[in-house]
mmCIF file of C-alpha atoms in Angstrom:
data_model
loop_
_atom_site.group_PDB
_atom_site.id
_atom_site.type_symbol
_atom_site.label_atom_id
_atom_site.label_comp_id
_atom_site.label_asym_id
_atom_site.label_seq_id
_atom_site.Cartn_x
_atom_site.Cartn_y
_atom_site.Cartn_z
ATOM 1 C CA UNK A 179 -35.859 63.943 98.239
ATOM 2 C CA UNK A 180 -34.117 65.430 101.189
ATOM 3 C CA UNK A 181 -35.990 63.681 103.560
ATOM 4 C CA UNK A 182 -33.733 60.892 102.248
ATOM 5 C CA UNK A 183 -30.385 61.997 103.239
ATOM 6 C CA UNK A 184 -28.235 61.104 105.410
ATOM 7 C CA UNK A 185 -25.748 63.612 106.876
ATOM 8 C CA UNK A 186 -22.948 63.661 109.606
ATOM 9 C CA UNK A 187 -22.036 65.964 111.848
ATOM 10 C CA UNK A 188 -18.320 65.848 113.408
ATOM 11 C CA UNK A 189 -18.661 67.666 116.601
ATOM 12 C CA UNK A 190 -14.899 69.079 118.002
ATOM 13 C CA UNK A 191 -15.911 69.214 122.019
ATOM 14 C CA UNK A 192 -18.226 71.840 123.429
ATOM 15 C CA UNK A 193 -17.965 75.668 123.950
ATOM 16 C CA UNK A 194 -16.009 78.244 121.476
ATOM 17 C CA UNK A 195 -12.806 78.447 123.108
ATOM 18 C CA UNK A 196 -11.654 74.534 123.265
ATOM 19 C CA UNK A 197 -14.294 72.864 121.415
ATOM 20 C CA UNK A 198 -17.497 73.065 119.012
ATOM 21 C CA UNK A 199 -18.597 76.508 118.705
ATOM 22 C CA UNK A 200 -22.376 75.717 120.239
ATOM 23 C CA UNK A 201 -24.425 78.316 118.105
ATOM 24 C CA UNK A 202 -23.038 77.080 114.732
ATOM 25 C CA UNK A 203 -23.132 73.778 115.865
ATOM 26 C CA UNK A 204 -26.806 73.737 117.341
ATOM 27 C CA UNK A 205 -28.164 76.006 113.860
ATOM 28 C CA UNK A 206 -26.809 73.929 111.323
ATOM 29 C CA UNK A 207 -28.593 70.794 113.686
ATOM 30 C CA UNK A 208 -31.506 73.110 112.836
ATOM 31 C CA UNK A 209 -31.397 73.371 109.447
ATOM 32 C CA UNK A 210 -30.545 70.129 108.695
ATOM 33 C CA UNK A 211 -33.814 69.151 110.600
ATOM 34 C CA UNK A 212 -35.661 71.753 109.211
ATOM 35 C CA UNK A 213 -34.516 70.289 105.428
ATOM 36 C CA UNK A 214 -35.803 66.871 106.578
ATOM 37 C CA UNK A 215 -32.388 64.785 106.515
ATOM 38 C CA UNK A 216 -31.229 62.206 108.922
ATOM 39 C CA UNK A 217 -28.161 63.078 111.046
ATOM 40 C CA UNK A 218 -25.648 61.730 113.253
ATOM 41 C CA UNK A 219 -22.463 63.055 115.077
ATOM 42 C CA UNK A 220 -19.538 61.879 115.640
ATOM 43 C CA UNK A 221 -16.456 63.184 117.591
ATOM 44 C CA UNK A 222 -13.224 61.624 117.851
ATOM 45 C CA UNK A 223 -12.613 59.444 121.236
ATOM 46 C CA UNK A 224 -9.604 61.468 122.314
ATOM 47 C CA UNK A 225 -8.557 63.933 125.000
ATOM 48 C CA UNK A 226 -8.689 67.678 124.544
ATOM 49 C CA UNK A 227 -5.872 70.059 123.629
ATOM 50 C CA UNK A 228 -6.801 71.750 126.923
ATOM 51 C CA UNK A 229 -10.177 73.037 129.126
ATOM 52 C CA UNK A 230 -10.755 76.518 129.183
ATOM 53 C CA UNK A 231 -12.929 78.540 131.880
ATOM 54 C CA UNK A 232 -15.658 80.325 129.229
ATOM 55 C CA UNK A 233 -16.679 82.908 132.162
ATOM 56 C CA UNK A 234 -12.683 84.140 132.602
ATOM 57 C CA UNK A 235 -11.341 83.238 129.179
ATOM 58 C CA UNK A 236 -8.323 81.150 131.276
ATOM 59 C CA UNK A 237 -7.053 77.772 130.927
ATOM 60 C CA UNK A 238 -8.237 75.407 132.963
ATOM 61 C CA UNK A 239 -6.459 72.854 135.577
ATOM 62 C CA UNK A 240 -8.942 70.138 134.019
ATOM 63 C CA UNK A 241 -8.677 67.302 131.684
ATOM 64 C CA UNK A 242 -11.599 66.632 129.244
ATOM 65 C CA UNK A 243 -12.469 64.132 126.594
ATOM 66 C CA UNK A 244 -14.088 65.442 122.865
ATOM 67 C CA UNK A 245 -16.172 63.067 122.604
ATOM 68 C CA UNK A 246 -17.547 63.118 125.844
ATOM 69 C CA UNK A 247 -17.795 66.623 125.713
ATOM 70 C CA UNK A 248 -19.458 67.085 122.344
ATOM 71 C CA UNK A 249 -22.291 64.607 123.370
ATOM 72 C CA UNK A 250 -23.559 67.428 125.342
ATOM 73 C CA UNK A 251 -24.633 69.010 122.096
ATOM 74 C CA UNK A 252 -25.747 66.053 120.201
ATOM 75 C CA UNK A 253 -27.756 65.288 124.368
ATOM 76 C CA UNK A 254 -25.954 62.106 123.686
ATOM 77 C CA UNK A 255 -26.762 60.589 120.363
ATOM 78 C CA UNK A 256 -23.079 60.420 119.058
ATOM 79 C CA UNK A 257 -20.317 57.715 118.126
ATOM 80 C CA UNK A 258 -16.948 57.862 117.813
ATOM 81 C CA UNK A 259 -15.469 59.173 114.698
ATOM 82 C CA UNK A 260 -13.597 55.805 114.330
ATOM 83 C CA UNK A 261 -16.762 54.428 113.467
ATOM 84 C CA UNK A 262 -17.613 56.630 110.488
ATOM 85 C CA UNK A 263 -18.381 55.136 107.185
ATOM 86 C CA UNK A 264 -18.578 56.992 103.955
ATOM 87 C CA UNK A 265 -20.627 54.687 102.945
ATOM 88 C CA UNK A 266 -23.271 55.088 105.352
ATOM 89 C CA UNK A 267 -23.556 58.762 104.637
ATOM 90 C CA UNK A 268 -24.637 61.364 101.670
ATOM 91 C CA UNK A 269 -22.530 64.678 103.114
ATOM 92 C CA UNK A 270 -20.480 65.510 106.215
ATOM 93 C CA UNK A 271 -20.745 68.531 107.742
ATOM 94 C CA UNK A 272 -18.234 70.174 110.320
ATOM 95 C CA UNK A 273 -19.200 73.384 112.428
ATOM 96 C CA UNK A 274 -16.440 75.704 113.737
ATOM 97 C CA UNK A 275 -15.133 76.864 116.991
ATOM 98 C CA UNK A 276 -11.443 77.009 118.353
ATOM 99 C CA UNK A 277 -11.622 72.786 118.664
ATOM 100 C CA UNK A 278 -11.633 72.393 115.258
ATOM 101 C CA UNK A 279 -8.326 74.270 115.362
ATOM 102 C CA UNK A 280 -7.367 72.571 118.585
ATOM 103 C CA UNK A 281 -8.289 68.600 118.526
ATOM 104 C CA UNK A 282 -10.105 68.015 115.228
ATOM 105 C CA UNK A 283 -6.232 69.792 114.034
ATOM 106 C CA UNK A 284 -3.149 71.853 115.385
ATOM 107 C CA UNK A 285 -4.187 74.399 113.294
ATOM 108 C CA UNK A 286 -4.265 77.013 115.873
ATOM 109 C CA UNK A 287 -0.851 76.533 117.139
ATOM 110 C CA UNK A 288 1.278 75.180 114.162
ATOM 111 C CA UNK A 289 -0.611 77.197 110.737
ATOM 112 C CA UNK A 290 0.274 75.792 108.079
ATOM 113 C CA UNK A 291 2.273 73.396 108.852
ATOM 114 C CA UNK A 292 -0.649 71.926 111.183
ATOM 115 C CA UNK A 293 -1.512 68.259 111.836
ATOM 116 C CA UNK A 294 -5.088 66.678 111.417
ATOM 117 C CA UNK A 295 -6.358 63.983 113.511
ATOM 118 C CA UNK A 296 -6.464 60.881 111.650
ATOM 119 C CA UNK A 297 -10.121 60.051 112.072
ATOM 120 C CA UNK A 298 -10.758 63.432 110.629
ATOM 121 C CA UNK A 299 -8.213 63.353 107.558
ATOM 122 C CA UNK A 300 -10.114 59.260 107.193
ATOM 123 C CA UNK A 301 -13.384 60.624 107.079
ATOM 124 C CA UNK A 302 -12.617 63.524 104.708
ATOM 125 C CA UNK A 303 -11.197 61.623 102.315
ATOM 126 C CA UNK A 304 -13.577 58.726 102.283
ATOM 127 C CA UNK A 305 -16.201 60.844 101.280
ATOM 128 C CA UNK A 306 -13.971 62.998 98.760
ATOM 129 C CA UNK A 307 -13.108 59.667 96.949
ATOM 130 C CA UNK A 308 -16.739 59.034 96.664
ATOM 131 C CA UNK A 309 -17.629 62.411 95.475
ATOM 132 C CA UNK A 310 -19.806 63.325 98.498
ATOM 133 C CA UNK A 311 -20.508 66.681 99.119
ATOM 134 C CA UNK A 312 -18.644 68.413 102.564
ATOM 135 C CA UNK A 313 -19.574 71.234 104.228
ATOM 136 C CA UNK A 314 -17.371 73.644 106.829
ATOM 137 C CA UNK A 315 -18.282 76.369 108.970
ATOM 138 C CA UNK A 316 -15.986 79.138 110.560
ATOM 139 C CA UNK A 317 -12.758 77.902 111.372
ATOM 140 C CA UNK A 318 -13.441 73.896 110.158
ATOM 141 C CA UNK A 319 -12.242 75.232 106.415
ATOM 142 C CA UNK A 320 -8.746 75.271 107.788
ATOM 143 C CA UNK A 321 -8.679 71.806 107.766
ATOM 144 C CA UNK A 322 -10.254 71.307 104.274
ATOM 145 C CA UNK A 323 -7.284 72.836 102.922
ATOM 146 C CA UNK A 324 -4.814 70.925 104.678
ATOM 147 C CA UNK A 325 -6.383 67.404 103.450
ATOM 148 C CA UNK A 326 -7.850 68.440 100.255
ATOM 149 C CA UNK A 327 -5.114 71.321 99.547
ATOM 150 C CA UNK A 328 -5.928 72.931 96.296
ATOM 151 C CA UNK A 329 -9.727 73.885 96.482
ATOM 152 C CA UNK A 330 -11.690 76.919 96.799
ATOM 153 C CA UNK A 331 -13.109 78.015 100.176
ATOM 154 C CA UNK A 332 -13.620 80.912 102.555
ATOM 155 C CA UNK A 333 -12.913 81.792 106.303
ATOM 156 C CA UNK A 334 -14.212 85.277 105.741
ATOM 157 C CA UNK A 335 -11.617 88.160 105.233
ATOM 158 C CA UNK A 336 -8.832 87.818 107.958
ATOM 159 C CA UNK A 337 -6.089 88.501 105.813
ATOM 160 C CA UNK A 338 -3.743 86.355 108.519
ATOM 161 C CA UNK A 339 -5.574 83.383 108.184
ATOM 162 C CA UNK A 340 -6.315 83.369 104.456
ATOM 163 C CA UNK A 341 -2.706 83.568 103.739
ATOM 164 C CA UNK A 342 -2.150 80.204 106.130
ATOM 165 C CA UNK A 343 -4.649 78.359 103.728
ATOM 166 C CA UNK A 344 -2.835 79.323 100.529
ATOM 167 C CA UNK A 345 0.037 78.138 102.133
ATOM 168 C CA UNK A 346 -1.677 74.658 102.463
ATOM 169 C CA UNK A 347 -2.852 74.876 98.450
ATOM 170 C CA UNK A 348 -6.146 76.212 99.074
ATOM 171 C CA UNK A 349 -7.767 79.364 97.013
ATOM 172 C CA UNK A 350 -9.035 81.812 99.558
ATOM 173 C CA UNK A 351 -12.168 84.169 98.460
ATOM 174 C CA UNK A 352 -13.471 86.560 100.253
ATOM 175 C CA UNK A 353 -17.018 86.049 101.763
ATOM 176 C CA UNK A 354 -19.310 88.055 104.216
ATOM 177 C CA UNK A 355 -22.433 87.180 106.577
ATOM 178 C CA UNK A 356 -24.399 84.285 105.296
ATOM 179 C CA UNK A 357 -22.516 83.918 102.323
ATOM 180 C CA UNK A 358 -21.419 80.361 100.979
ATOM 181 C CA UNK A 359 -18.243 79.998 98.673
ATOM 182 C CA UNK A 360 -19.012 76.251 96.693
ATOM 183 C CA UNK A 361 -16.018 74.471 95.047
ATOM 184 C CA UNK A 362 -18.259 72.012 93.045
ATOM 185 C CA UNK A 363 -15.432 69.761 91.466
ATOM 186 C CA UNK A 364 -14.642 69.572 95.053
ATOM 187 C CA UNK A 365 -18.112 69.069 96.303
ATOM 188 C CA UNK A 366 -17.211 71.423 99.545
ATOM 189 C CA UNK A 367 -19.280 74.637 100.521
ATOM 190 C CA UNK A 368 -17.790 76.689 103.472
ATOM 191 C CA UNK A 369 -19.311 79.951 105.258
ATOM 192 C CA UNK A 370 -17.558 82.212 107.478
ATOM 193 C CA UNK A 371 -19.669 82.253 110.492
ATOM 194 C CA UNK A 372 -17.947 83.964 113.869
ATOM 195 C CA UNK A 373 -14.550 84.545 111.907
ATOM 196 C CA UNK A 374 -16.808 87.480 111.089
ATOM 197 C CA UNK A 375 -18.363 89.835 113.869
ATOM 198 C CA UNK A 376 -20.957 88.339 113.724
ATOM 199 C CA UNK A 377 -24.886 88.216 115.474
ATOM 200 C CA UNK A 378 -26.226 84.783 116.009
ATOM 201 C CA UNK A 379 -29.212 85.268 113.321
ATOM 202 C CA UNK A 380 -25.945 86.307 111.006
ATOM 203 C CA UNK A 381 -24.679 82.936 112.232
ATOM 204 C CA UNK A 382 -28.224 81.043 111.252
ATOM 205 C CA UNK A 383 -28.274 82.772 107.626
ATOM 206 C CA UNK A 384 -24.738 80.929 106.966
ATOM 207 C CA UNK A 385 -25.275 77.402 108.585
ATOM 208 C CA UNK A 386 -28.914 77.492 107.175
ATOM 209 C CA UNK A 387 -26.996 78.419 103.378
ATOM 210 C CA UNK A 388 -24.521 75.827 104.061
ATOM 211 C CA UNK A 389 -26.711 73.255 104.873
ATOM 212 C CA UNK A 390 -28.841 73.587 101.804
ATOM 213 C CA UNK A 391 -25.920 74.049 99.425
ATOM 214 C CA UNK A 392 -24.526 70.776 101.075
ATOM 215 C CA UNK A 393 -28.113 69.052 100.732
ATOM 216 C CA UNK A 394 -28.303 70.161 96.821
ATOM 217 C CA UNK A 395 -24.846 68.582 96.347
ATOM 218 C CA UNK A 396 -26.060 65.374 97.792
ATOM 219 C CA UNK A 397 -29.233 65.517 95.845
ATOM 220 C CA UNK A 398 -27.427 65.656 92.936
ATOM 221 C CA UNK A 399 -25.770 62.528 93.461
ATOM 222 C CA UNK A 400 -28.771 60.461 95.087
ATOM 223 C CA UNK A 401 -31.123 62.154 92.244
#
C-alpha cells in the first residue's frame, strides 16, 4: 500500500545554520524511498533570512534564495511551495535545521510571538483540513504549534524551547533519540533529531520512525 503514497517534502534552504539541516533532510529522503512512496519537495521562492559561512560559523556578506538553495538537496527536482496542493498529496513532511526557524518562520528571533511564511501556514492547513497526516523533525515542530496551536508534539527536552511552544498552545512531551511523539486527532508525529546531541545513525532512527508513523497515518486514510 505504501508504494501508493504520495508525500511532500518542504525543504527550508541548505546547510544547518540558515537552511535545511542536510542529514535529517537527506535520511528521511531515505526512508521515505526505502518505504516505497512517491515524493516531491518544495521550498518557498523567497530570499533567505541571511547566508552563513558553515566552516567559521559567521554571517555571510551574501544573498541567497531557499528555493534555489534547497534544490541542491532535492539535485533539483523541486517546485515552489506556492504550487503545493493538498490535494495532490497523502502527508507532508518537514525536516529541521535553523531555516525552518529562519525562512520557513521567525521562530528563532521572535519565540513565540513568531511569524510563519504564508506558503507554509497554506500548506499546513490544507492538509490539516483534510485530515492528512504531517510530520516534523527537530526544530520544524515549532511551527506546528504556531499554526495548529493546541496539539501534542516534541522538540526533545530543552526546557527554553518547550516553554516557547506552550506559549503558542502546544503540549510539549518529553522525547529522546529516535523517539516519535504522535498526536493522532491531529494526525502530526514529530521527533527530536539534532535538538538532541545527537550521532547521525541517532538522527536515521528518528527520521526513519517518523517517516513510518507518517506513512501509517496516511495508510489509514487511503486504506
Amino acid at each position: 500500500m505504501t508504494k501508493s503514497l504520495r508525500i511532500a517534502v518542504v525543504l527550508s534552504g541548505c546547510g544547518v545554520y540558515d537552511g535545511s539541516e542536510i542529514h535529517e533532510a537527506v535520511l528521511t529522503l531515505l526512508a521515505l524511498d526505502r518505504q516505497g512512496a512517491t515524493v516531491q519537495c518544495f521550498a518557498p521562492n523567497i530570499p533567505q533570512h541571511h547566508v552563513v559561512d558553515h566552516l567559521t560559523g559567521k554571517e555571510a556578506d551574501e544573498i541567497r534564495n531557499v528555493l534555489v538553495e534547497s534544490a541542491r538537496i532535492a539535485r533539483g527536482h523541486i517546485k515552489d511551495l506556492k504550487s503545493f496542493k493538498a490535494e495532490d498529496f497523502d502527508g507532508i513532511l518537514f525536516p529541521g535545521g535553523f531555516g525552518a526557524a529562519k525562512n520557513l518562520s521567525s521562530f528563532a528571533f521572535d519565540g513565540a510571538d513568531c511569524a510563519v511564511e504564508p506558503g507554509v501556514v497554506a500548506a499546513i492547513t490544507a492538509m490539516r483540513e483534510r485530515g492528512k497526516p504531517i510530520g516534523a523533525l527537530c526544530i520544524s515542530p515549532a511551527i506546528m504549534a504556531k499554526v495548529l496551536g493546541a496539539v501534542d508534539v516534541t522538540i526533545g527536552s530543552d526546557v527554553g524551547t518547550a516553554a516557547a511552544l506552550a506559549q503558542m498552545g502546544a503540549h510539549h512531551i518529553n522525547a529522546g533519540h529516535g523517539e516519535v511523539i504522535i498526536d493522532r486527532k491531529a494526525k502530526l508525529a514529530t521527533t527530536p533529531c539534532y535538538m538532541l546531541d545527537a550521532t547521525i545513525s541517532q538522527i536515521a532512527d528518528g527520521a526513519d520512525h517518523v517517516v513510518r508513523a507518517v506513512l501509517e497515518m496516511a495508510n489509514e486514510m487511503v486504506g
